[in-house]
């Protein structure tokens, strides 16, 4: 742009070089263009005066190097003091510019382009080597940058760039690159595992620092509005309504991007509405927040995190602060500056001088150089400016703000390190650091942080909410516990668990109750215990609270303290009393009838075939002279005996013939023999018993092919029936299990006679409702369609309904609760295995700082066996109230097989009765044949029977035998 400024008396001065360094006026409109014209006119008059002076001389070869820093009129004097002290220290040190001396100059400007231009042009006449911006004003900076580019004099900036602009070849910024600083804030937030937050900022420029964080969460695209909120509030507004709203919404993470002088005021308002508690976390992005005193918040438990560019423990920082304070005292002023209160801008002004001096020192070591006086009306670029700015961009320096490294193209500072500081009890503790190369680095181990945190909660009183449900939490008698009668007294598994953790960690606790687990409302908030945690009215929630996906998205959970699953609670069927004739159970009544019919039919058929076939007829043995008759051993009685003997496998080669029928003529028969004999002597009796045990066959054996085929088929039938009967008898007698109509959830879903349901607002209902398995979907449809409803208002209602249903209702609930109920009610039982696997956990507000501590306590108690002992204490029943365990022993009791003994005794009695009848019938025959009285015959036979000795008996039919002999 070429502008000609007019003067009086037709004087005209062409200021093309000067006007060319001013900002382009077109974007600012016609008013700004008029201002530029006026500035040019004024500068022309000044240059006319300056041209008459003769004191402007080139400084080439001069060892004095001049630099200029521009400050606002209302700027902090500490920044200028740091600028001056840094120049003095450089001049004193022999290692930096030993042959040169820096002369620093300070200029104060207002936000007026004419004033800025005038000051810059005046300084150019002095011959300067660098501009240092200390104004933090974008408009002033634009004027200086334009003149710096035209004159090729390096321009050192000390504040961040609020707006993106093309790279300036002659400027360098020692303030951290805003984009990298935004990455640092993002990584710090992510390291804290924040899933939601609210960012409160002051000006639109603050969004540059939050840009990387918002991009990571896809703010405005995928991120839900309830997870991330961005709120701009002027510092004069009242923040208390906002903090109240955030507290009600459950928000706990706040990012504050404000000027440092407003931060304590904002935090004070948050504390007034009780928004500075255990669960609130604040991240303050202002790099000067470390200079604040948080003494007024020493009782606050809020987690306040700061970031800083200056390390107060650094010796370089301490030395610089001491030098600044010393110069103040030397001037008769008292300074409160300390390593903990030095601001970032002050440190950057100090570093700017040191950075320039170190760069110049490196350059003059290779070439001779010196500043040049420049006039704005005839600008001639500084010949050494290009070399100096390039050297600055490749140099590294450790200053008060840490190591500095720059981008060679843009001149932006691309390396710096920020410390992450936590404020705890008004004291600042360094947690770690961040730099562009290594990212987030923690300086303290997790164990050290957990130890410090554990020590900080010794005075904490936890509000624990629970549901009155056995055996987790129950009310007790306060007087029996040694408490005031008006004080609430609790006991149970949950109470003992929290009490043990409190003893180990040193905190206190107080129990409250809420009979609702919690459900999500239409507003997105939860009711019940989950709602109390979300609103932070409670610190912990413990009962039979299942860890589910929805609940985990609303609150945090510890490691599960109990693992369980859904199972079926069912009424135990009445145990069948042992029957006397239980041995008849293996075969049904119809099978017994069919077997008896088959026995009679085969016996008759065998008798008929034996009568028909000639091979079953044979001469009697022994053959007697004159015998011309054949006999058949397969009589009807023998066929019946043969058939029953084959079934019972109880015969042997010796067939018992009771009483007189066991005595017969000796074989072979001899003339004149008058004695009878029997084969049931002692040896034969032993052989008979062994044969019976070894299941030998009868001595009656079919001879014909037809009868043997019938006998073989009957034996096969008898073998199958006997084996089947034996197997079923064993299973029937030795089984001690109760027979139930259902064995698992499949049987339950198929049995239309049994209704089933669950607690309507619990995790069990959610499991069936959201399951993808067709079986569970079908069961849920059946439960929803049932009328009357099968859902219950509590688990206890479901237990009562199972007891009243007597096998017509099954209740689906957690296995741990089923175990508790079956221990106390002997009429209940668990059916099948668990349908899923889940756990009970201790719930707490989202991102609770106590999550790690409580989880570690749960793991420690599990490993020590305390959990097992505690569960046995509240689940197991001791004493007389304990349910008797079912006897599943394989030993048979008399009650199960007593019927066999009854049959044995009854058979023996019947046999004894037949023996008496046979004995009496034989007495009658002997009396007739011996021609004696029945009494004499009875005495003779009884005396012989009672001897129990000998196997030979005299023949009582002597007369009959003699008569037959005489006749023959």
mmCIF file of C-alpha atoms in Angstrom, residues 638 641 654-664 678-680 688 699-700 918:
data_model
loop_
_atom_site.group_PDB
_atom_site.id
_atom_site.type_symbol
_atom_site.label_atom_id
_atom_site.label_comp_id
_atom_site.label_asym_id
_atom_site.label_seq_id
_atom_site.Cartn_x
_atom_site.Cartn_y
_atom_site.Cartn_z
ATOM 1 C CA UNK A 638 -43.732 -131.095 38.403
ATOM 2 C CA UNK A 641 -42.401 -126.661 40.026
ATOM 3 C CA UNK A 654 -31.770 -132.238 45.104
ATOM 4 C CA UNK A 655 -35.458 -131.332 45.386
ATOM 5 C CA UNK A 656 -36.766 -130.996 48.929
ATOM 6 C CA UNK A 657 -39.816 -133.069 49.690
ATOM 7 C CA UNK A 658 -41.220 -132.045 53.030
ATOM 8 C CA UNK A 659 -41.888 -134.475 55.866
ATOM 9 C CA UNK A 660 -43.080 -138.061 54.990
ATOM 10 C CA UNK A 661 -42.755 -137.432 51.281
ATOM 11 C CA UNK A 662 -38.995 -137.034 51.740
ATOM 12 C CA UNK A 663 -38.772 -140.707 52.873
ATOM 13 C CA UNK A 664 -38.887 -143.369 50.181
ATOM 14 C CA UNK A 678 -34.036 -139.829 52.364
ATOM 15 C CA UNK A 679 -31.367 -137.865 50.468
ATOM 16 C CA UNK A 680 -31.610 -134.800 52.722
ATOM 17 C CA UNK A 688 -28.733 -128.002 48.293
ATOM 18 C CA UNK A 699 -33.610 -132.212 38.578
ATOM 19 C CA UNK A 700 -36.764 -132.434 36.515
ATOM 20 C CA UNK A 918 -48.977 -134.066 55.485
#
